Structures are given as C-alpha cells and as structure tokens.
Amino acid sequence: MSIDTLQQQTQSLAEAAQKEISEAHSTQALQEIRVKYSGKKGELTAISKEMRNLDNDEKPILGKAISEFHNVFNTHFAEKETALKEQELKAQLEAETLDVTLPGRKPTTGTRHILTQTREEIEDFFLGLGYQVVDGPEVELDLYNFEKMNLPKNHPARDMQDTFYIDDEVMLRTHTSPVQARTMETHDFDAGPLKMISPGKVFRRDDDDATHSHQFQQIEGLVIDKQVTLADLKGTLLLFARAMFGADRDIRLRPSYFPFTEPSVEADISCFKCGGAGCHICKQTGWIEILGSGIVHPDVLEMSGVNADEYSGFAFGLGIERVAMLRHNIDDIRHFYQNDTRFLTQFKGGHQ
Ligand code: PHE
C-alpha cells in the first residue's frame, strides 16, 4: 500500500473516530471506541503493520500521521470523557437525591399478644390482692401432675386429661395444678399464709378445633391458711369476675368434681352481654362458665407436707384463652396461634 493511501486512511480513521467520540452517550461506549480504534486489535494497529513494507524515507511520514492520530484521538477522547463523567455523576446524584425534609417512615412495631395482655391483667389483679406469681415446669413428673394431685395410677379421672407422655414418669403437664404441690412443699408456713397464682402453658392430646387446642394457657390459684373456707373462694372469685368482666357481675358456684378439691365447684359469672336475661353468649342461661375450683383436698395438703388439721385452702384453675375469647368476642381459639397480624394488631393495649 502506498504511503499516500496509508496517510489517507489514518486521516479518515481519525475523522471517523472523532465523529464516533462526539456521538458517544456514555463512558462505557467511549471505552468501546478506544478499543475499536487504538486497541491492540484495533484499526490503527492494522495500518501500523504496513510500516515495515514502506521505504525508509516514507516511514517517518506514516509515523507522524500515526502520532497525529493519537494526538487528535486522545484530545477528543479526554474532553468527551470529562463531559460524560460529569453528566453521569449528575444523573446519579439526581437519582439518589434524599429529601431530608420528608417525614420518616414509621417502622412497624409488634403488639403484645392478646394472651400476654390478658395474662398480665389477671396477674396484676391477683398481685393487688397480695398473691405471688410463681412459675412451674412445662415438662412435669407424673408424680406432681397426677399423684400429688390425688390422681394415683389407674385413677379413672386420669382419662379426663389425655396426656402427652415422654416416658412412664415424665410428661407435658396437662394442667397448672402441679405447681400447687411444688409451692406448698417449699413454702414456709411459719412466715405466713400461701397465696399464689401460677400462669403457664398446658398440653392435652385434644384434636384442635374452634374451642380445643392441644396447647393452651392456664392460671392456677392457691390460697392456704388457717380456716380458709368456700366463702373466701367465692369472695375472691366475685372480685375477680368484677375486675375482668364488669362491676355488675355476679358469681354462681355449681357442684363439680376434681380429684384434688373437695368440695369441687364450677364457677359461673352472670352474663356480661345480657346481664342474665339470656342471649346467645350465655346460651340463654344467663350464666357463663369461667373456671374450676374448690377446697383443696386434705390428702393433697398432706402429700405436700401441709398439716390438714391445721390448714385449709382453696384452689382454682382458669383458661386464659377462654377469658380472652369471652372478653373480646373471639369465636375460635385457633386465632391465637395462627399469628395472623390482621388478628393480632387489633389488640394494641397492654404494658409496652
Ligand atoms: N386443674 C383443673 C383443670 O385443669 C382446674 C382446677 C384447678 C380445678 C384447681 C380445681 C382447682 O381442669
């Protein structure tokens, strides 16, 4: 190829490059142009390869043309690159603009579970009467769950509570009553009477439906002193009913059976909806069953080392879910455990 042609080609290559540079829309596109024209496999390299075929006096001419190309290319390239970089930075800053005067987005906070709120409210009520709140194990010995509650092996009433056994002697507690025995065993009666409640989870082999759950929560109550009577129990339950369901509530005790109390009673409250006239909540009876209770069986006292000639007491056990369902008109116990926030966030109250 003649030196003239090569010079011409270099010249038009410079013009083409210049045009492309001026039309580039991004720094990325600009880099591609550099590769295309002056990269190792670029078009200028092809021209440079012709150098060795030229006469010695022609070589500097091509050399000059090539360096001219580089000068022109680099000048335009640098100018365009600065402009594009500025433009891109501006676009980025605009896209990332933060208006610090906008009001913040409130992070969504959880609510205390309605069962927790209900439990704490019941605890507060009994704390106000001077009770202590005690805890007990959810995995319990047969000895405490049944035997010390006056339910010896093969006692028919064991069937009342279908049990999750872990082995022959260990189980998930079916009620909070075993905490009665545990607390009586350690309480120092010389220091004063025992007044306790014990809230917690209990487990039964029930099929889950609207009113049954294989796991639910109870609050056990126990008062042991000299000369505690059924009247004390009734007075306590009346105060409780009024605190939880309204000042107009009345209470009714019906005979019942529990192996660990004698006599045993089921406590009803007068219906908070109809006031006793009869409605769908109280199933037209005017009364709503609320808990099981009774006078602690002397054998239960003795088995926990309490002298039944000297001491007597009452006990009660109530379901927290049941209280919450009644108070908030909840028709299905499964709502408590499905953790649907549309359900849970309806109950915003409680200690935070
Ligand atoms: N433990 C009984 C139950 O789970 C309730 C209860 C407690 C009854 C204390 C009487 C006294 O059904």
Short mmCIF file of C-alpha atoms and ligand atoms in Angstrom, two decimals:
data_model
loop_
_atom_site.label_atom_id
_atom_site.label_comp_id
_atom_site.label_asym_id
_atom_site.label_seq_id
_atom_site.Cartn_x
_atom_site.Cartn_y
_atom_site.Cartn_z
CA MET A 1 0.00 0.00 0.00
CA SER A 2 1.34 3.41 -0.87
CA ILE A 3 2.30 5.93 1.74
CA ASP A 4 -0.35 8.28 0.37
CA THR A 5 -3.09 5.72 0.84
CA LEU A 6 -1.88 4.93 4.34
CA GLN A 7 -1.76 8.60 5.21
CA GLN A 8 -5.24 9.00 3.82
CA GLN A 9 -6.52 6.01 5.76
CA THR A 10 -5.03 7.31 9.00
CA GLN A 11 -6.60 10.64 8.34
CA SER A 12 -10.07 9.27 7.67
CA LEU A 13 -9.72 6.91 10.63
CA ALA A 14 -9.08 9.95 12.82
CA GLU A 15 -12.14 11.67 11.41
CA ALA A 16 -14.32 8.60 11.91
CA ALA A 17 -13.06 8.20 15.46
CA GLN A 18 -13.68 11.84 16.16
CA LYS A 19 -17.25 11.54 14.92
CA GLU A 20 -17.94 8.46 16.99
CA ILE A 21 -16.43 10.06 20.09
CA SER A 22 -18.63 13.10 19.72
CA GLU A 23 -21.71 10.90 19.41
CA ALA A 24 -20.93 8.62 22.37
CA HIS A 25 -23.60 8.68 25.07
CA SER A 26 -21.78 7.02 27.92
CA THR A 27 -18.29 6.44 29.28
CA GLN A 28 -18.90 2.77 28.60
CA ALA A 29 -19.49 3.49 24.90
CA LEU A 30 -16.39 5.68 24.93
CA GLN A 31 -14.21 2.82 26.16
CA GLU A 32 -15.51 0.65 23.34
CA ILE A 33 -14.46 3.30 20.83
CA ARG A 34 -10.94 3.28 22.25
CA VAL A 35 -10.71 -0.47 21.80
CA LYS A 36 -12.12 -0.28 18.32
CA TYR A 37 -9.63 2.35 17.05
CA SER A 38 -6.47 2.20 19.09
CA GLY A 39 -6.67 -1.15 20.88
CA LYS A 40 -4.26 -3.99 20.11
CA LYS A 41 -6.58 -5.45 17.56
CA GLY A 42 -7.87 -2.03 16.54
CA GLU A 43 -7.91 -0.44 13.11
CA LEU A 44 -4.83 1.71 13.70
CA THR A 45 -2.79 -1.38 14.50
CA ALA A 46 -3.64 -2.72 11.07
CA ILE A 47 -2.20 0.45 9.49
CA SER A 48 0.91 0.37 11.69
CA LYS A 49 1.65 -3.12 10.44
CA GLU A 50 2.19 -1.66 6.98
CA MET A 51 5.19 0.27 8.35
CA ARG A 52 7.68 -2.50 7.61
CA ASN A 53 6.67 -2.55 3.92
CA LEU A 54 7.49 1.13 3.45
CA ASP A 55 10.70 2.70 2.24
CA ASN A 56 12.87 4.22 4.91
CA ASP A 57 12.05 7.79 3.87
CA GLU A 58 8.35 7.02 3.95
CA LYS A 59 8.40 5.56 7.45
CA PRO A 60 8.64 8.88 9.34
CA ILE A 61 5.75 10.21 7.30
CA LEU A 62 3.49 7.39 8.43
CA GLY A 63 4.94 7.67 11.95
CA LYS A 64 3.97 11.30 12.03
CA ALA A 65 0.49 10.55 10.73
CA ILE A 66 0.01 7.89 13.40
CA SER A 67 1.16 10.14 16.20
CA GLU A 68 -1.09 12.84 14.82
CA PHE A 69 -3.93 10.34 15.02
CA HIS A 70 -3.12 9.69 18.67
CA ASN A 71 -2.98 13.38 19.48
CA VAL A 72 -6.31 14.10 17.89
CA PHE A 73 -7.91 10.93 19.29
CA ASN A 74 -6.63 11.49 22.83
CA THR A 75 -7.61 15.13 22.95
CA HIS A 76 -11.17 14.44 21.83
CA PHE A 77 -11.41 11.37 23.96
CA ALA A 78 -10.31 13.19 27.12
CA GLU A 79 -12.67 16.07 26.51
CA LYS A 80 -15.61 13.82 25.90
CA GLU A 81 -14.75 11.60 28.84
CA THR A 82 -14.72 14.57 31.22
CA ALA A 83 -18.07 15.75 29.89
CA LEU A 84 -19.68 12.32 30.09
CA LYS A 85 -18.35 11.65 33.59
CA GLU A 86 -19.77 14.91 34.77
CA GLN A 87 -23.09 14.12 33.14
CA GLU A 88 -23.20 10.65 34.67
CA LEU A 89 -22.34 11.90 38.11
CA LYS A 90 -25.08 14.49 37.86
CA ALA A 91 -27.61 11.85 36.82
CA GLN A 92 -26.53 9.61 39.67
CA LEU A 93 -26.80 12.40 42.22
CA GLU A 94 -30.23 13.27 40.94
CA ALA A 95 -31.36 9.67 41.16
CA GLU A 96 -30.05 9.35 44.69
CA THR A 97 -31.36 12.63 45.97
CA LEU A 98 -32.54 12.37 49.53
CA ASP A 99 -35.11 14.84 50.70
CA VAL A 100 -34.26 15.13 54.36
CA THR A 101 -37.33 17.25 54.96
CA LEU A 102 -39.68 14.36 54.11
CA PRO A 103 -41.38 12.83 57.16
CA GLY A 104 -39.77 9.50 58.12
CA ARG A 105 -41.41 6.13 57.57
CA LYS A 106 -42.56 4.66 60.84
CA PRO A 107 -41.12 1.20 61.40
CA THR A 108 -43.93 -1.24 62.11
CA THR A 109 -43.76 -2.38 65.68
CA GLY A 110 -45.33 -5.53 67.03
CA THR A 111 -48.08 -5.62 69.60
CA ARG A 112 -48.14 -7.61 72.78
CA HIS A 113 -50.06 -10.80 72.12
CA ILE A 114 -53.59 -10.60 73.39
CA LEU A 115 -52.99 -13.69 75.54
CA THR A 116 -49.98 -11.99 77.12
CA GLN A 117 -52.04 -8.88 77.78
CA THR A 118 -54.84 -10.94 79.32
CA ARG A 119 -52.42 -12.95 81.45
CA GLU A 120 -50.71 -9.79 82.73
CA GLU A 121 -54.03 -8.21 83.57
CA ILE A 122 -55.06 -11.25 85.60
CA GLU A 123 -51.64 -11.31 87.27
CA ASP A 124 -51.97 -7.63 88.16
CA PHE A 125 -55.36 -8.27 89.72
CA PHE A 126 -54.05 -11.02 91.98
CA LEU A 127 -50.82 -9.18 92.76
CA GLY A 128 -53.08 -6.43 94.04
CA LEU A 129 -54.63 -8.94 96.46
CA GLY A 130 -51.18 -9.88 97.76
CA TYR A 131 -50.63 -13.06 95.75
CA GLN A 132 -47.20 -14.04 94.49
CA VAL A 133 -46.69 -15.21 90.90
CA VAL A 134 -44.77 -18.47 90.68
CA ASP A 135 -43.51 -20.46 87.73
CA GLY A 136 -43.51 -24.19 87.20
CA PRO A 137 -42.06 -26.64 84.68
CA GLU A 138 -43.95 -27.43 81.48
CA VAL A 139 -42.25 -30.81 81.33
CA GLU A 140 -43.51 -32.36 84.52
CA LEU A 141 -43.26 -35.55 86.52
CA ASP A 142 -46.26 -37.84 86.74
CA LEU A 143 -45.66 -37.53 90.49
CA TYR A 144 -46.65 -33.86 90.51
CA ASN A 145 -49.07 -33.69 87.61
CA PHE A 146 -51.13 -36.63 88.88
CA GLU A 147 -50.06 -38.45 92.04
CA LYS A 148 -49.68 -35.47 94.35
CA MET A 149 -52.89 -34.07 92.89
CA ASN A 150 -54.67 -37.09 94.29
CA LEU A 151 -54.74 -38.96 91.00
CA PRO A 152 -52.94 -42.25 91.71
CA LYS A 153 -52.03 -44.58 88.84
CA ASN A 154 -55.14 -46.16 87.31
CA HIS A 155 -57.37 -43.47 88.77
CA PRO A 156 -60.27 -43.15 86.30
CA ALA A 157 -60.10 -39.35 86.31
CA ARG A 158 -56.72 -39.53 84.57
CA ASP A 159 -58.79 -40.11 81.44
CA MET A 160 -60.25 -36.63 81.82
CA GLN A 161 -56.92 -35.30 80.61
CA ASP A 162 -55.35 -37.07 77.67
CA THR A 163 -51.65 -36.80 78.22
CA PHE A 164 -48.54 -36.36 76.09
CA TYR A 165 -46.12 -38.75 77.80
CA ILE A 166 -42.37 -38.51 77.30
CA ASP A 167 -41.73 -41.71 79.22
CA ASP A 168 -43.56 -43.56 82.01
CA GLU A 169 -42.82 -40.89 84.58
CA VAL A 170 -42.29 -37.73 82.53
CA MET A 171 -44.91 -35.82 80.59
CA LEU A 172 -46.06 -32.44 79.36
CA ARG A 173 -48.19 -31.11 82.19
CA THR A 174 -51.92 -31.33 81.50
CA HIS A 175 -52.76 -28.51 83.90
CA THR A 176 -51.00 -25.94 86.11
CA SER A 177 -52.17 -27.71 89.30
CA PRO A 178 -48.81 -29.49 89.88
CA VAL A 179 -47.40 -26.05 90.79
CA GLN A 180 -49.71 -26.20 93.82
CA ALA A 181 -47.76 -29.16 95.19
CA ARG A 182 -44.36 -27.72 94.26
CA THR A 183 -45.15 -24.44 96.01
CA MET A 184 -46.68 -25.98 99.14
CA GLU A 185 -43.59 -28.17 99.55
CA THR A 186 -41.25 -25.21 99.71
CA HIS A 187 -43.44 -22.56 101.34
CA ASP A 188 -42.52 -21.53 104.86
CA PHE A 189 -45.92 -21.51 106.57
CA ASP A 190 -44.43 -20.09 109.77
CA ALA A 191 -43.72 -16.93 107.80
CA GLY A 192 -47.37 -16.56 106.76
CA PRO A 193 -50.13 -17.93 104.54
CA LEU A 194 -49.53 -19.06 100.98
CA LYS A 195 -51.25 -17.01 98.29
CA MET A 196 -50.06 -17.74 94.81
CA ILE A 197 -51.01 -17.82 91.19
CA SER A 198 -49.11 -19.71 88.53
CA PRO A 199 -49.66 -18.96 84.86
CA GLY A 200 -48.34 -21.11 82.05
CA LYS A 201 -48.77 -23.45 79.14
CA VAL A 202 -50.52 -26.79 79.46
CA PHE A 203 -50.83 -29.61 76.95
CA ARG A 204 -53.54 -32.13 76.14
CA ARG A 205 -53.98 -34.68 73.42
CA ASP A 206 -57.03 -32.93 72.01
CA ASP A 207 -57.84 -32.52 68.37
CA ASP A 208 -57.68 -28.82 67.58
CA ASP A 209 -60.99 -27.16 66.75
CA ALA A 210 -62.73 -23.86 67.50
CA THR A 211 -62.76 -24.49 71.25
CA HIS A 212 -59.96 -27.03 71.79
CA SER A 213 -56.23 -26.71 71.42
CA HIS A 214 -53.54 -29.27 72.21
CA GLN A 215 -51.67 -26.42 73.89
CA PHE A 216 -53.25 -23.60 75.83
CA GLN A 217 -52.62 -21.49 78.92
CA GLN A 218 -53.98 -21.67 82.42
CA ILE A 219 -53.65 -19.67 85.58
CA GLU A 220 -53.62 -21.70 88.76
CA GLY A 221 -54.60 -20.06 92.02
CA LEU A 222 -53.92 -21.36 95.52
CA VAL A 223 -54.51 -19.92 98.97
CA ILE A 224 -53.53 -21.89 102.07
CA ASP A 225 -54.03 -20.55 105.56
CA LYS A 226 -55.74 -21.41 108.80
CA GLN A 227 -59.53 -21.55 108.36
CA VAL A 228 -59.85 -20.80 104.69
CA THR A 229 -63.40 -21.57 103.56
CA LEU A 230 -65.52 -21.76 100.44
CA ALA A 231 -66.80 -18.28 101.31
CA ASP A 232 -63.25 -16.95 100.85
CA LEU A 233 -63.12 -18.61 97.46
CA LYS A 234 -66.45 -17.16 96.45
CA GLY A 235 -65.50 -13.67 97.60
CA THR A 236 -62.23 -13.86 95.69
CA LEU A 237 -63.90 -15.08 92.52
CA LEU A 238 -66.54 -12.38 92.78
CA LEU A 239 -63.86 -9.67 92.92
CA PHE A 240 -62.08 -11.32 90.02
CA ALA A 241 -65.24 -11.54 87.92
CA ARG A 242 -66.00 -7.88 88.52
CA ALA A 243 -62.45 -6.78 87.74
CA MET A 244 -62.37 -8.71 84.48
CA PHE A 245 -65.96 -8.59 83.25
CA GLY A 246 -67.53 -5.52 84.79
CA ALA A 247 -68.70 -4.19 88.15
CA ASP A 248 -72.22 -5.60 87.79
CA ARG A 249 -71.14 -9.22 87.60
CA ASP A 250 -72.44 -11.82 90.00
CA ILE A 251 -71.00 -15.24 90.60
CA ARG A 252 -72.56 -18.70 90.95
CA LEU A 253 -70.93 -21.88 92.20
CA ARG A 254 -72.12 -25.24 90.90
CA PRO A 255 -71.05 -28.60 92.36
CA SER A 256 -68.48 -30.36 90.26
CA TYR A 257 -65.72 -32.91 90.57
CA PHE A 258 -61.96 -32.64 90.63
CA PRO A 259 -59.85 -35.24 92.44
CA PHE A 260 -57.73 -32.54 94.11
CA THR A 261 -60.56 -30.47 95.60
CA GLU A 262 -63.38 -31.38 97.96
CA PRO A 263 -65.89 -29.97 97.55
CA SER A 264 -65.28 -29.03 93.93
CA VAL A 265 -67.17 -26.26 92.24
CA GLU A 266 -67.52 -24.83 88.78
CA ALA A 267 -67.78 -21.04 88.87
CA ASP A 268 -70.12 -19.17 86.54
CA ILE A 269 -70.32 -15.42 86.05
CA SER A 270 -73.56 -13.66 85.24
CA CYS A 271 -73.63 -12.96 81.52
CA PHE A 272 -71.88 -9.67 80.73
CA LYS A 273 -73.79 -9.38 77.50
CA CYS A 274 -77.41 -9.72 78.57
CA GLY A 275 -76.98 -9.24 82.31
CA GLY A 276 -78.74 -12.55 82.96
CA ALA A 277 -81.79 -12.30 80.76
CA GLY A 278 -80.46 -14.88 78.30
CA CYS A 279 -78.65 -14.44 74.98
CA HIS A 280 -76.55 -16.41 72.53
CA ILE A 281 -73.32 -15.88 74.52
CA CYS A 282 -74.70 -17.49 77.68
CA LYS A 283 -76.78 -19.90 75.61
CA GLN A 284 -79.96 -18.45 77.10
CA THR A 285 -78.96 -19.45 80.65
CA GLY A 286 -77.82 -16.05 81.91
CA TRP A 287 -74.59 -17.65 83.18
CA ILE A 288 -71.17 -18.29 81.68
CA GLU A 289 -68.84 -20.97 82.99
CA ILE A 290 -65.49 -19.44 83.75
CA LEU A 291 -63.33 -21.76 85.85
CA GLY A 292 -62.97 -24.86 88.00
CA SER A 293 -62.18 -24.58 91.68
CA GLY A 294 -62.74 -25.95 95.13
CA ILE A 295 -61.44 -26.51 98.63
CA VAL A 296 -58.05 -28.23 98.49
CA HIS A 297 -58.46 -31.92 99.30
CA PRO A 298 -56.85 -32.75 102.69
CA ASP A 299 -54.90 -35.58 101.06
CA VAL A 300 -53.37 -33.07 98.61
CA LEU A 301 -52.26 -30.91 101.56
CA GLU A 302 -50.79 -33.89 103.40
CA MET A 303 -48.97 -35.23 100.32
CA SER A 304 -47.21 -31.86 100.05
CA GLY A 305 -46.30 -31.79 103.73
CA VAL A 306 -49.03 -29.43 104.94
CA ASN A 307 -50.89 -30.40 108.11
CA ALA A 308 -54.53 -30.72 107.04
CA ASP A 309 -55.77 -30.45 110.63
CA GLU A 310 -54.22 -27.05 110.95
CA TYR A 311 -54.51 -25.66 107.41
CA SER A 312 -57.09 -25.45 104.69
CA GLY A 313 -57.24 -23.69 101.38
CA PHE A 314 -58.90 -23.09 98.08
CA ALA A 315 -57.63 -23.55 94.56
CA PHE A 316 -58.83 -22.57 91.14
CA GLY A 317 -57.72 -23.04 87.58
CA LEU A 318 -58.84 -20.88 84.71
CA GLY A 319 -58.13 -20.84 81.00
CA ILE A 320 -56.55 -17.64 79.72
CA GLU A 321 -57.80 -18.24 76.18
CA ARG A 322 -61.33 -18.64 77.48
CA VAL A 323 -61.17 -15.33 79.36
CA ALA A 324 -59.73 -13.55 76.31
CA MET A 325 -62.29 -15.12 73.96
CA LEU A 326 -65.17 -14.03 76.16
CA ARG A 327 -63.90 -10.51 76.73
CA HIS A 328 -63.06 -9.83 73.09
CA ASN A 329 -65.78 -11.85 71.44
CA ILE A 330 -63.30 -14.18 69.71
CA ASP A 331 -65.05 -17.21 68.27
CA ASP A 332 -62.15 -19.56 67.53
CA ILE A 333 -59.24 -20.46 69.81
CA ARG A 334 -57.04 -21.13 66.77
CA HIS A 335 -56.86 -17.40 66.06
CA PHE A 336 -54.46 -17.06 68.99
CA TYR A 337 -51.90 -19.37 67.45
CA GLN A 338 -52.09 -18.62 63.73
CA ASN A 339 -50.15 -15.37 64.16
CA ASP A 340 -52.11 -13.54 61.50
CA THR A 341 -51.15 -9.93 62.15
CA ARG A 342 -54.58 -8.77 60.97
CA PHE A 343 -55.92 -10.54 64.06
CA LEU A 344 -53.09 -9.70 66.45
CA THR A 345 -52.85 -5.97 65.72
CA GLN A 346 -56.46 -5.45 66.72
CA PHE A 347 -55.27 -5.66 70.32
CA LYS A 348 -52.94 -2.72 70.77
CA GLY A 349 -53.21 -2.29 74.52
CA GLY A 350 -51.17 -3.72 77.37
CA HIS A 351 -47.94 -2.73 79.05
CA GLN A 352 -45.31 -1.88 76.46
N1 PHE B 1 -56.75 -28.35 87.08
C1 PHE B 1 -58.14 -28.22 86.72
C2 PHE B 1 -58.25 -28.34 85.19
O1 PHE B 1 -57.28 -28.22 84.53
C3 PHE B 1 -58.70 -26.90 87.14
C4 PHE B 1 -58.74 -26.76 88.64
C5 PHE B 1 -57.70 -26.17 89.31
C6 PHE B 1 -59.83 -27.19 89.35
C7 PHE B 1 -57.74 -26.02 90.69
C8 PHE B 1 -59.91 -27.07 90.73
C9 PHE B 1 -58.84 -26.47 91.36
O2 PHE B 1 -59.32 -28.55 84.68
#
